[in-house]
Amino acid sequence: MPAKNRPSLPGKTLQHVSLKDALPMAMQLHQQGHLEAAQQMYERILKLTPRQANAVHFLGVLNHQLGRSEQAVTHIRRSIELDPRVPDWYNNLGNVLLEAKRLPEAADAYEKAAEMSPGNATILNNLGALRRAQERFDEAEAAYTKALALDPTRPEAHNNLGNLLKLQGKTQESLQHFCEALILNPKQHHARKMLGIAYYTLRRFDEAAKVYREWLQEEPDNPVPRHYLAACTGEGVPERADDAYVETTFDEFAESFDANLETLTYRAPQLVAEAVARLGGTPARQWQVLDAGCGTGLCGPLIAPYAQRLVGVDLSGQMLAKAAPRQVYDELVKAELTAYLLSQHQAHDLIVSADTLCYFGNLQAVSQAAAGALRQGGWLVFTVESLEGGDAGAQHHLNPHGRYSHRRDHVEQALAQAGFVNSTAQSIQLRNEGGVPVQGWLFTAQHP
């Protein structure tokens, strides 16, 4: 909206607005993103009329937008006490509680909203998201299906159901919903990506490539379709994932990253921590430690007991923003991993990397950089996905999900050429994806 049409911000005019006009003005400020001004107006209203339920509720919503989940829950619960007749308020409460991972409370809120408004597709879509987070997949599918029966034009419900079906290995069924999501919202990047991945998984390679080519024609500078097109066709495959692809992907994924991994039985951080325990014995905060590709910080709390100083590095600023509240890192750095390692001459006793090197194809350069960043006797501990079958001559392969898998001998060769000794490789299961276990390798190697 042009600035001249925006409501006035707090000042003399705002201070003299009538109480009758204050709530509509506050809501308009809120909708336009003037959160500080809206907060001031809501608080002014509540100072004069503490039982104004709408002001209490929307102040709660605003607090949620500002990341103050406890205050948001308090205000929204209070608004419901003041006026328990509004199903959308229970739905909003569920949204805040779901994001805070308070799943039983979120379930109570969504169930009450659905009971009060059984024909509300938005509420049912959110209930589906809650059931997915609870790993109650049949109930999630039922909720999404009912939401779409009520309103088949909801792209987010098609997308959510497609993701759920793909997660369960029902790839053929997921195609319809990704297609519908894309038709309803052609600019929906996630639906395009997942549609291409679904086609590829079904070995419909030409159709997968067509999805990404059309996307790339519309957005020639977008690194995401370029990366997936390379994965589909095997043409122009980079030695490692492009920085812009990694940053874009994980900035978009940061908000839901931890919750999504919980549904995949993700084990890489725990496996890395177990390997560190075998190397380090009793934790005594004895090492300078680097968490290479720290993401949201899932490894951090597990390895912190061994760290005199713990640094996390990642290319995604949004992932780092999620890692910071864990309060286990002494420093968080936004940087490309190889470049950062090259700047860390003999700075670390231990480098850990859980599911980061799967965004590298050839591991030679990053292994060499890691060796230079370690002190004498220091250890490198990391995971990669295992490359099985396929072209016998291929040392690594870019897969349709956008990650590389590696042959064991390629990793061992890269470590040896970088000067590492005492390397070990343990066959592991990293996660379940599409109902199928993803096999990997857990490597440890020492810098002499």
Tab-separated table of C-alpha atoms in Angstrom:
chain	number	residue	atom	x	y	z
A	1	MET	CA	0.000	0.000	0.000
A	2	PRO	CA	1.388	3.486	-0.829
A	3	ALA	CA	2.637	5.383	2.214
A	4	LYS	CA	0.029	8.120	1.784
A	5	ASN	CA	-2.755	5.562	2.300
A	6	ARG	CA	-1.289	4.025	5.446
A	7	PRO	CA	-2.826	4.948	8.798
A	8	SER	CA	-0.874	7.413	10.866
A	9	LEU	CA	1.772	6.019	13.153
A	10	PRO	CA	1.663	6.799	16.895
A	11	GLY	CA	2.014	10.466	17.640
A	12	LYS	CA	-0.320	13.324	18.391
A	13	THR	CA	-3.080	12.013	16.082
A	14	LEU	CA	-2.908	8.503	17.529
A	15	GLN	CA	-2.994	9.778	21.085
A	16	HIS	CA	-6.251	11.587	20.397
A	17	VAL	CA	-8.073	8.889	18.449
A	18	SER	CA	-11.380	7.825	20.006
A	19	LEU	CA	-11.648	4.468	21.785
A	20	LYS	CA	-14.324	3.463	19.274
A	21	ASP	CA	-11.906	3.943	16.377
A	22	ALA	CA	-8.842	2.602	18.170
A	23	LEU	CA	-9.356	-1.130	17.594
A	24	PRO	CA	-9.970	-0.901	13.802
A	25	MET	CA	-6.963	1.397	13.527
A	26	ALA	CA	-4.780	-0.965	15.578
A	27	MET	CA	-5.836	-3.910	13.423
A	28	GLN	CA	-5.091	-1.972	10.241
A	29	LEU	CA	-1.646	-1.042	11.548
A	30	HIS	CA	-1.127	-4.699	12.452
A	31	GLN	CA	-2.157	-5.976	9.008
A	32	GLN	CA	0.187	-3.508	7.309
A	33	GLY	CA	3.152	-4.668	9.384
A	34	HIS	CA	3.468	-1.660	11.694
A	35	LEU	CA	3.858	-3.983	14.658
A	36	GLU	CA	5.289	-1.534	17.173
A	37	ALA	CA	2.557	0.996	16.458
A	38	ALA	CA	-0.131	-1.700	16.623
A	39	GLN	CA	1.244	-2.967	19.924
A	40	GLN	CA	1.113	0.507	21.412
A	41	MET	CA	-2.481	0.909	20.274
A	42	TYR	CA	-3.585	-2.512	21.607
A	43	GLU	CA	-1.950	-1.747	24.952
A	44	ARG	CA	-3.611	1.665	25.096
A	45	ILE	CA	-7.007	0.042	24.456
A	46	LEU	CA	-6.407	-2.563	27.167
A	47	LYS	CA	-5.317	0.061	29.671
A	48	LEU	CA	-8.735	1.664	29.271
A	49	THR	CA	-10.787	-1.521	28.720
A	50	PRO	CA	-8.862	-4.557	30.052
A	51	ARG	CA	-11.611	-6.972	29.009
A	52	GLN	CA	-11.592	-6.006	25.308
A	53	ALA	CA	-11.245	-9.565	23.996
A	54	ASN	CA	-10.305	-8.653	20.425
A	55	ALA	CA	-7.461	-6.402	21.574
A	56	VAL	CA	-6.205	-9.099	23.963
A	57	HIS	CA	-6.316	-11.705	21.192
A	58	PHE	CA	-4.577	-9.720	18.492
A	59	LEU	CA	-1.935	-8.554	20.943
A	60	GLY	CA	-1.272	-12.272	21.463
A	61	VAL	CA	-1.016	-12.856	17.715
A	62	LEU	CA	1.364	-9.890	17.448
A	63	ASN	CA	3.546	-11.294	20.230
A	64	HIS	CA	3.743	-14.567	18.307
A	65	GLN	CA	4.891	-12.684	15.210
A	66	LEU	CA	7.633	-11.104	17.314
A	67	GLY	CA	8.778	-14.499	18.594
A	68	ARG	CA	7.363	-14.117	22.105
A	69	SER	CA	5.552	-17.428	22.274
A	70	GLU	CA	4.860	-17.463	26.035
A	71	GLN	CA	3.304	-14.005	25.967
A	72	ALA	CA	1.353	-14.997	22.858
A	73	VAL	CA	-0.106	-18.067	24.568
A	74	THR	CA	-0.991	-16.056	27.672
A	75	HIS	CA	-2.833	-13.371	25.727
A	76	ILE	CA	-4.647	-15.748	23.382
A	77	ARG	CA	-5.781	-17.970	26.268
A	78	ARG	CA	-7.009	-14.848	28.079
A	79	SER	CA	-8.977	-13.731	25.018
A	80	ILE	CA	-10.654	-17.137	24.880
A	81	GLU	CA	-11.581	-16.835	28.562
A	82	LEU	CA	-13.169	-13.468	27.787
A	83	ASP	CA	-15.022	-14.749	24.701
A	84	PRO	CA	-14.971	-18.551	24.193
A	85	ARG	CA	-17.255	-18.447	21.126
A	86	VAL	CA	-14.660	-17.779	18.387
A	87	PRO	CA	-13.267	-20.945	16.739
A	88	ASP	CA	-10.508	-19.022	14.935
A	89	TRP	CA	-9.042	-18.065	18.292
A	90	TYR	CA	-8.618	-21.705	19.280
A	91	ASN	CA	-7.042	-22.248	15.864
A	92	ASN	CA	-4.579	-19.399	16.439
A	93	LEU	CA	-3.747	-20.813	19.858
A	94	GLY	CA	-3.062	-24.158	18.209
A	95	ASN	CA	-0.731	-22.492	15.698
A	96	VAL	CA	1.367	-20.908	18.450
A	97	LEU	CA	1.493	-24.117	20.501
A	98	LEU	CA	2.374	-26.244	17.461
A	99	GLU	CA	5.281	-23.975	16.574
A	100	ALA	CA	6.430	-24.171	20.210
A	101	LYS	CA	6.225	-28.010	19.945
A	102	ARG	CA	3.668	-28.185	22.749
A	103	LEU	CA	1.815	-30.852	20.814
A	104	PRO	CA	-0.766	-32.124	23.368
A	105	GLU	CA	-1.884	-28.557	24.092
A	106	ALA	CA	-1.970	-27.746	20.375
A	107	ALA	CA	-4.115	-30.829	19.795
A	108	ASP	CA	-6.627	-29.673	22.424
A	109	ALA	CA	-6.856	-26.248	20.774
A	110	TYR	CA	-7.280	-27.546	17.213
A	111	GLU	CA	-9.787	-30.196	18.275
A	112	LYS	CA	-11.894	-27.551	20.022
A	113	ALA	CA	-11.705	-25.319	16.937
A	114	ALA	CA	-12.742	-28.206	14.664
A	115	GLU	CA	-15.596	-29.127	16.995
A	116	MET	CA	-16.907	-25.562	16.927
A	117	SER	CA	-16.427	-25.123	13.174
A	118	PRO	CA	-16.432	-28.567	11.515
A	119	GLY	CA	-16.673	-27.096	8.020
A	120	ASN	CA	-13.568	-24.911	8.332
A	121	ALA	CA	-10.907	-26.144	5.905
A	122	THR	CA	-8.180	-23.950	7.432
A	123	ILE	CA	-8.643	-25.519	10.843
A	124	LEU	CA	-8.636	-29.034	9.376
A	125	ASN	CA	-5.464	-28.311	7.412
A	126	ASN	CA	-3.771	-27.153	10.615
A	127	LEU	CA	-5.076	-30.186	12.481
A	128	GLY	CA	-3.485	-32.308	9.772
A	129	ALA	CA	-0.141	-30.582	10.370
A	130	LEU	CA	-0.463	-31.296	14.076
A	131	ARG	CA	-1.228	-34.980	13.479
A	132	ARG	CA	1.772	-35.238	11.170
A	133	ALA	CA	3.983	-33.752	13.880
A	134	GLN	CA	2.572	-36.381	16.256
A	135	GLU	CA	3.395	-39.052	13.636
A	136	ARG	CA	-0.285	-40.027	13.544
A	137	PHE	CA	-0.150	-40.210	9.777
A	138	ASP	CA	-3.542	-41.821	9.126
A	139	GLU	CA	-5.273	-39.069	11.088
A	140	ALA	CA	-3.198	-36.412	9.333
A	141	GLU	CA	-4.201	-37.801	5.963
A	142	ALA	CA	-7.860	-37.872	7.008
A	143	ALA	CA	-7.728	-34.231	8.147
A	144	TYR	CA	-6.065	-33.015	4.937
A	145	THR	CA	-8.478	-35.047	2.818
A	146	LYS	CA	-11.475	-33.583	4.636
A	147	ALA	CA	-10.069	-30.068	4.264
A	148	LEU	CA	-9.773	-30.599	0.505
A	149	ALA	CA	-13.262	-32.085	0.292
A	150	LEU	CA	-14.531	-28.845	1.829
A	151	ASP	CA	-12.301	-26.610	-0.286
A	152	PRO	CA	-10.380	-28.286	-3.149
A	153	THR	CA	-8.834	-24.939	-4.137
A	154	ARG	CA	-6.446	-24.762	-1.166
A	155	PRO	CA	-2.877	-25.156	-2.497
A	156	GLU	CA	-1.359	-25.473	0.980
A	157	ALA	CA	-3.593	-28.465	1.814
A	158	HIS	CA	-2.678	-30.187	-1.470
A	159	ASN	CA	0.981	-29.479	-0.780
A	160	ASN	CA	0.752	-30.783	2.798
A	161	LEU	CA	-1.044	-33.948	1.733
A	162	GLY	CA	1.457	-34.489	-1.067
A	163	ASN	CA	4.333	-34.176	1.407
A	164	LEU	CA	2.680	-36.628	3.781
A	165	LEU	CA	2.057	-39.202	1.061
A	166	LYS	CA	5.630	-38.845	-0.239
A	167	LEU	CA	6.959	-39.272	3.297
A	168	GLN	CA	5.077	-42.569	3.544
A	169	GLY	CA	6.397	-43.813	0.219
A	170	LYS	CA	3.087	-43.209	-1.604
A	171	THR	CA	4.832	-41.324	-4.386
A	172	GLN	CA	2.296	-42.026	-7.140
A	173	GLU	CA	-0.552	-40.669	-4.988
A	174	SER	CA	1.484	-37.606	-4.014
A	175	LEU	CA	1.837	-36.546	-7.670
A	176	GLN	CA	-1.789	-35.501	-8.008
A	177	HIS	CA	-1.581	-33.203	-5.017
A	178	PHE	CA	1.688	-31.551	-6.001
A	179	CYS	CA	0.194	-30.965	-9.467
A	180	GLU	CA	-2.957	-29.460	-7.959
A	181	ALA	CA	-0.896	-27.231	-5.639
A	182	LEU	CA	1.129	-26.003	-8.597
A	183	ILE	CA	-1.941	-25.342	-10.750
A	184	LEU	CA	-3.573	-23.376	-7.928
A	185	ASN	CA	-0.410	-21.439	-7.109
A	186	PRO	CA	2.077	-21.542	-10.010
A	187	LYS	CA	4.666	-19.608	-7.988
A	188	GLN	CA	4.705	-22.184	-5.178
A	189	HIS	CA	8.320	-23.322	-5.251
A	190	HIS	CA	7.985	-26.228	-2.839
A	191	ALA	CA	5.252	-27.880	-4.881
A	192	ARG	CA	7.364	-27.582	-8.027
A	193	LYS	CA	10.384	-29.082	-6.322
A	194	MET	CA	8.423	-31.968	-4.839
A	195	LEU	CA	6.589	-32.640	-8.108
A	196	GLY	CA	9.929	-33.022	-9.864
A	197	ILE	CA	11.289	-35.260	-7.097
A	198	ALA	CA	8.152	-37.417	-7.242
A	199	TYR	CA	8.460	-37.861	-11.007
A	200	TYR	CA	12.135	-38.764	-10.633
A	201	THR	CA	11.407	-41.261	-7.845
A	202	LEU	CA	8.919	-42.953	-10.188
A	203	ARG	CA	11.665	-43.011	-12.853
A	204	ARG	CA	9.677	-40.608	-15.017
A	205	PHE	CA	12.854	-38.690	-15.734
A	206	ASP	CA	11.672	-36.672	-18.736
A	207	GLU	CA	8.682	-35.344	-16.811
A	208	ALA	CA	10.897	-34.447	-13.842
A	209	ALA	CA	13.295	-32.565	-16.090
A	210	LYS	CA	10.375	-30.768	-17.788
A	211	VAL	CA	9.190	-29.424	-14.416
A	212	TYR	CA	12.581	-27.955	-13.644
A	213	ARG	CA	13.259	-26.648	-17.167
A	214	GLU	CA	9.964	-24.751	-17.190
A	215	TRP	CA	10.718	-23.342	-13.730
A	216	LEU	CA	14.204	-22.322	-14.841
A	217	GLN	CA	12.833	-20.627	-17.957
A	218	GLU	CA	10.620	-18.476	-15.739
A	219	GLU	CA	13.356	-17.833	-13.173
A	220	PRO	CA	16.724	-18.220	-14.946
A	221	ASP	CA	18.699	-16.953	-11.947
A	222	ASN	CA	17.059	-19.284	-9.432
A	223	PRO	CA	19.669	-21.800	-8.164
A	224	VAL	CA	17.065	-24.305	-6.939
A	225	PRO	CA	15.641	-25.540	-10.287
A	226	ARG	CA	19.148	-25.421	-11.769
A	227	HIS	CA	20.400	-27.793	-9.062
A	228	TYR	CA	17.486	-30.205	-9.393
A	229	LEU	CA	17.671	-30.192	-13.187
A	230	ALA	CA	21.299	-31.298	-12.921
A	231	ALA	CA	20.225	-34.064	-10.543
A	232	CYS	CA	17.519	-35.239	-12.949
A	233	THR	CA	19.544	-35.175	-16.143
A	234	GLY	CA	23.085	-35.775	-14.954
A	235	GLU	CA	24.097	-32.776	-17.071
A	236	GLY	CA	26.124	-29.924	-15.623
A	237	VAL	CA	26.393	-31.564	-12.189
A	238	PRO	CA	28.515	-29.299	-9.965
A	239	GLU	CA	31.387	-30.546	-7.821
A	240	ARG	CA	29.384	-29.337	-4.839
A	241	ALA	CA	26.026	-27.664	-4.350
A	242	ASP	CA	26.017	-23.998	-5.314
A	243	ASP	CA	26.234	-21.587	-2.363
A	244	ALA	CA	23.065	-19.819	-3.490
A	245	TYR	CA	21.183	-23.134	-3.659
A	246	VAL	CA	22.240	-24.124	-0.130
A	247	GLU	CA	21.494	-20.710	1.346
A	248	THR	CA	18.103	-20.390	-0.382
A	249	THR	CA	17.035	-23.931	0.484
A	250	PHE	CA	17.924	-23.778	4.158
A	251	ASP	CA	16.747	-20.225	4.750
A	252	GLU	CA	13.316	-21.375	3.534
A	253	PHE	CA	13.505	-24.642	5.478
A	254	ALA	CA	14.769	-23.243	8.791
A	255	GLU	CA	11.388	-22.691	10.434
A	256	SER	CA	10.267	-26.292	10.001
A	257	PHE	CA	13.667	-28.015	9.894
A	258	ASP	CA	13.714	-29.661	13.326
A	259	ALA	CA	10.061	-30.734	13.199
A	260	ASN	CA	10.499	-32.310	9.770
A	261	LEU	CA	13.575	-34.251	10.830
A	262	GLU	CA	11.711	-35.636	13.831
A	263	THR	CA	9.296	-37.364	11.444
A	264	LEU	CA	12.240	-38.946	9.569
A	265	THR	CA	13.799	-40.650	12.610
A	266	TYR	CA	16.900	-38.550	11.962
A	267	ARG	CA	19.960	-39.892	13.789
A	268	ALA	CA	23.066	-38.165	12.401
A	269	PRO	CA	23.706	-35.828	15.395
A	270	GLN	CA	23.405	-38.678	17.895
A	271	LEU	CA	25.699	-40.913	15.840
A	272	VAL	CA	28.312	-38.160	15.564
A	273	ALA	CA	28.108	-37.535	19.323
A	274	GLU	CA	28.564	-41.246	20.039
A	275	ALA	CA	31.698	-41.271	17.881
A	276	VAL	CA	33.038	-38.218	19.741
A	277	ALA	CA	32.409	-40.000	23.055
A	278	ARG	CA	34.478	-42.954	21.877
A	279	LEU	CA	37.345	-40.626	20.957
A	280	GLY	CA	37.184	-38.258	23.904
A	281	GLY	CA	36.231	-40.427	26.838
A	282	THR	CA	34.937	-38.496	29.827
A	283	PRO	CA	33.811	-35.010	28.713
A	284	ALA	CA	35.891	-32.320	30.399
A	285	ARG	CA	35.442	-29.294	28.099
A	286	GLN	CA	38.898	-30.176	26.827
A	287	TRP	CA	38.789	-29.233	23.132
A	288	GLN	CA	38.433	-26.362	20.716
A	289	VAL	CA	35.470	-27.652	18.660
A	290	LEU	CA	33.989	-26.627	15.321
A	291	ASP	CA	30.482	-27.723	14.318
A	292	ALA	CA	30.850	-27.558	10.536
A	293	GLY	CA	27.465	-26.954	8.943
A	294	CYS	CA	25.781	-26.579	12.316
A	295	GLY	CA	22.322	-25.743	10.935
A	296	THR	CA	19.824	-25.241	13.765
A	297	GLY	CA	22.331	-26.581	16.272
A	298	LEU	CA	21.147	-30.156	16.735
A	299	CYS	CA	24.732	-31.334	17.375
A	300	GLY	CA	25.563	-28.458	19.692
A	301	PRO	CA	24.136	-29.693	23.009
A	302	LEU	CA	25.511	-33.191	22.384
A	303	ILE	CA	29.123	-32.118	21.863
A	304	ALA	CA	29.234	-29.048	24.119
A	305	PRO	CA	30.440	-31.077	27.142
A	306	TYR	CA	33.701	-31.718	25.225
A	307	ALA	CA	34.162	-28.097	24.178
A	308	GLN	CA	36.289	-25.521	25.900
A	309	ARG	CA	35.079	-23.351	23.039
A	310	LEU	CA	32.371	-24.336	20.531
A	311	VAL	CA	31.982	-22.550	17.194
A	312	GLY	CA	29.214	-23.213	14.687
A	313	VAL	CA	29.502	-22.294	11.014
A	314	ASP	CA	26.732	-22.443	8.415
A	315	LEU	CA	25.844	-20.790	5.121
A	316	SER	CA	22.209	-20.158	6.112
A	317	GLY	CA	21.563	-17.130	8.276
A	318	GLN	CA	18.075	-18.371	9.117
A	319	MET	CA	19.416	-21.708	10.362
A	320	LEU	CA	21.945	-19.878	12.534
A	321	ALA	CA	19.118	-17.778	13.967
A	322	LYS	CA	17.507	-21.034	15.122
A	323	ALA	CA	20.797	-22.292	16.590
A	324	ALA	CA	21.446	-19.173	18.694
A	325	PRO	CA	18.669	-19.739	21.292
A	326	ARG	CA	20.207	-23.097	22.240
A	327	GLN	CA	22.915	-21.019	23.970
A	328	VAL	CA	25.616	-23.660	23.590
A	329	TYR	CA	27.773	-21.971	20.948
A	330	ASP	CA	30.477	-19.469	21.855
A	331	GLU	CA	30.337	-18.131	18.301
A	332	LEU	CA	28.107	-18.625	15.261
A	333	VAL	CA	29.566	-17.728	11.867
A	334	LYS	CA	27.783	-17.332	8.523
A	335	ALA	CA	30.222	-18.580	5.893
A	336	GLU	CA	30.849	-21.130	3.165
A	337	LEU	CA	32.444	-24.135	4.841
A	338	THR	CA	35.591	-24.696	2.761
A	339	ALA	CA	36.474	-20.996	2.752
A	340	TYR	CA	35.958	-20.815	6.507
A	341	LEU	CA	38.114	-23.893	7.154
A	342	LEU	CA	40.907	-22.382	5.075
A	343	SER	CA	40.861	-19.359	7.392
A	344	GLN	CA	41.227	-21.516	10.525
A	345	HIS	CA	44.866	-22.607	10.473
A	346	GLN	CA	45.388	-25.236	13.213
A	347	ALA	CA	42.587	-23.656	15.262
A	348	HIS	CA	40.597	-26.743	16.304
A	349	ASP	CA	41.038	-30.034	18.139
A	350	LEU	CA	37.792	-31.490	16.810
A	351	ILE	CA	35.648	-30.811	13.748
A	352	VAL	CA	32.221	-32.471	13.562
A	353	SER	CA	29.881	-32.397	10.590
A	354	ALA	CA	26.480	-34.090	10.595
A	355	ASP	CA	24.867	-34.354	7.152
A	356	THR	CA	26.714	-31.380	5.682
A	357	LEU	CA	29.211	-33.067	3.374
A	358	CYS	CA	26.277	-34.597	1.495
A	359	TYR	CA	26.098	-31.193	-0.235
A	360	PHE	CA	29.601	-31.758	-1.595
A	361	GLY	CA	30.352	-34.122	-4.456
A	362	ASN	CA	34.133	-34.324	-4.640
A	363	LEU	CA	35.380	-34.268	-1.042
A	364	GLN	CA	39.044	-33.564	-1.801
A	365	ALA	CA	39.044	-29.790	-1.309
A	366	VAL	CA	36.962	-29.755	1.865
A	367	SER	CA	39.010	-32.620	3.361
A	368	GLN	CA	42.229	-30.721	2.659
A	369	ALA	CA	40.768	-27.578	4.239
A	370	ALA	CA	39.645	-29.523	7.316
A	371	ALA	CA	43.129	-30.979	7.730
A	372	GLY	CA	44.607	-27.480	7.740
A	373	ALA	CA	42.114	-26.304	10.360
A	374	LEU	CA	42.987	-29.103	12.811
A	375	ARG	CA	45.785	-29.133	15.329
A	376	GLN	CA	48.198	-32.035	15.532
A	377	GLY	CA	46.305	-35.105	16.738
A	378	GLY	CA	42.935	-33.464	16.087
A	379	TRP	CA	39.910	-35.413	14.841
A	380	LEU	CA	37.402	-35.033	12.030
A	381	VAL	CA	34.025	-36.778	12.556
A	382	PHE	CA	31.357	-36.632	9.855
A	383	THR	CA	28.556	-38.434	8.029
A	384	VAL	CA	27.812	-38.903	4.344
A	385	GLU	CA	25.136	-40.817	2.464
A	386	SER	CA	26.180	-44.132	0.987
A	387	LEU	CA	26.310	-44.628	-2.792
A	388	GLU	CA	25.267	-48.151	-3.653
A	389	GLY	CA	24.843	-49.654	-7.126
A	390	GLY	CA	24.616	-47.292	-10.084
A	391	ASP	CA	27.608	-46.526	-12.261
A	392	ALA	CA	30.471	-48.584	-10.880
A	393	GLY	CA	32.916	-45.869	-11.911
A	394	ALA	CA	31.081	-43.057	-10.135
A	395	GLN	CA	32.658	-41.936	-6.860
A	396	HIS	CA	29.726	-39.715	-5.936
A	397	HIS	CA	26.246	-39.065	-7.303
A	398	LEU	CA	23.783	-36.143	-7.117
A	399	ASN	CA	20.400	-37.582	-6.131
A	400	PRO	CA	16.895	-36.270	-6.921
A	401	HIS	CA	16.452	-34.916	-3.391
A	402	GLY	CA	19.419	-32.598	-4.043
A	403	ARG	CA	22.044	-34.334	-1.887
A	404	TYR	CA	25.131	-36.264	-2.963
A	405	SER	CA	25.878	-39.834	-1.978
A	406	HIS	CA	29.434	-41.194	-1.848
A	407	ARG	CA	31.277	-44.444	-2.245
A	408	ARG	CA	33.328	-45.410	0.788
A	409	ASP	CA	36.560	-45.687	-1.185
A	410	HIS	CA	36.174	-42.140	-2.536
A	411	VAL	CA	35.870	-40.741	0.986
A	412	GLU	CA	38.821	-42.791	2.218
A	413	GLN	CA	40.927	-41.640	-0.730
A	414	ALA	CA	40.059	-37.978	-0.124
A	415	LEU	CA	41.006	-38.306	3.552
A	416	ALA	CA	44.281	-40.069	2.767
A	417	GLN	CA	45.254	-37.478	0.156
A	418	ALA	CA	44.572	-34.746	2.723
A	419	GLY	CA	47.008	-36.464	5.097
A	420	PHE	CA	44.558	-37.968	7.561
A	421	VAL	CA	45.417	-41.201	9.364
A	422	ASN	CA	43.593	-43.725	11.551
A	423	SER	CA	40.392	-43.332	9.526
A	424	THR	CA	37.426	-45.566	10.298
A	425	ALA	CA	34.097	-46.010	8.519
A	426	GLN	CA	30.934	-47.291	10.173
A	427	SER	CA	27.852	-48.230	8.145
A	428	ILE	CA	24.848	-46.388	9.605
A	429	GLN	CA	21.190	-45.573	8.972
A	430	LEU	CA	20.804	-41.797	8.826
A	431	ARG	CA	17.027	-41.443	8.542
A	432	ASN	CA	13.891	-42.829	6.946
A	433	GLU	CA	12.784	-41.052	3.780
A	434	GLY	CA	9.715	-41.968	1.777
A	435	GLY	CA	9.351	-44.998	4.025
A	436	VAL	CA	12.826	-46.214	2.994
A	437	PRO	CA	15.933	-46.245	5.244
A	438	VAL	CA	18.709	-43.918	4.046
A	439	GLN	CA	22.054	-45.641	4.525
A	440	GLY	CA	25.227	-43.723	5.202
A	441	TRP	CA	28.762	-43.779	6.529
A	442	LEU	CA	30.084	-42.349	9.787
A	443	PHE	CA	33.762	-41.489	9.373
A	444	THR	CA	36.400	-40.576	11.912
A	445	ALA	CA	39.898	-39.532	10.864
A	446	GLN	CA	42.891	-38.037	12.679
A	447	HIS	CA	45.260	-35.291	11.632
A	448	PRO	CA	48.772	-36.533	12.419
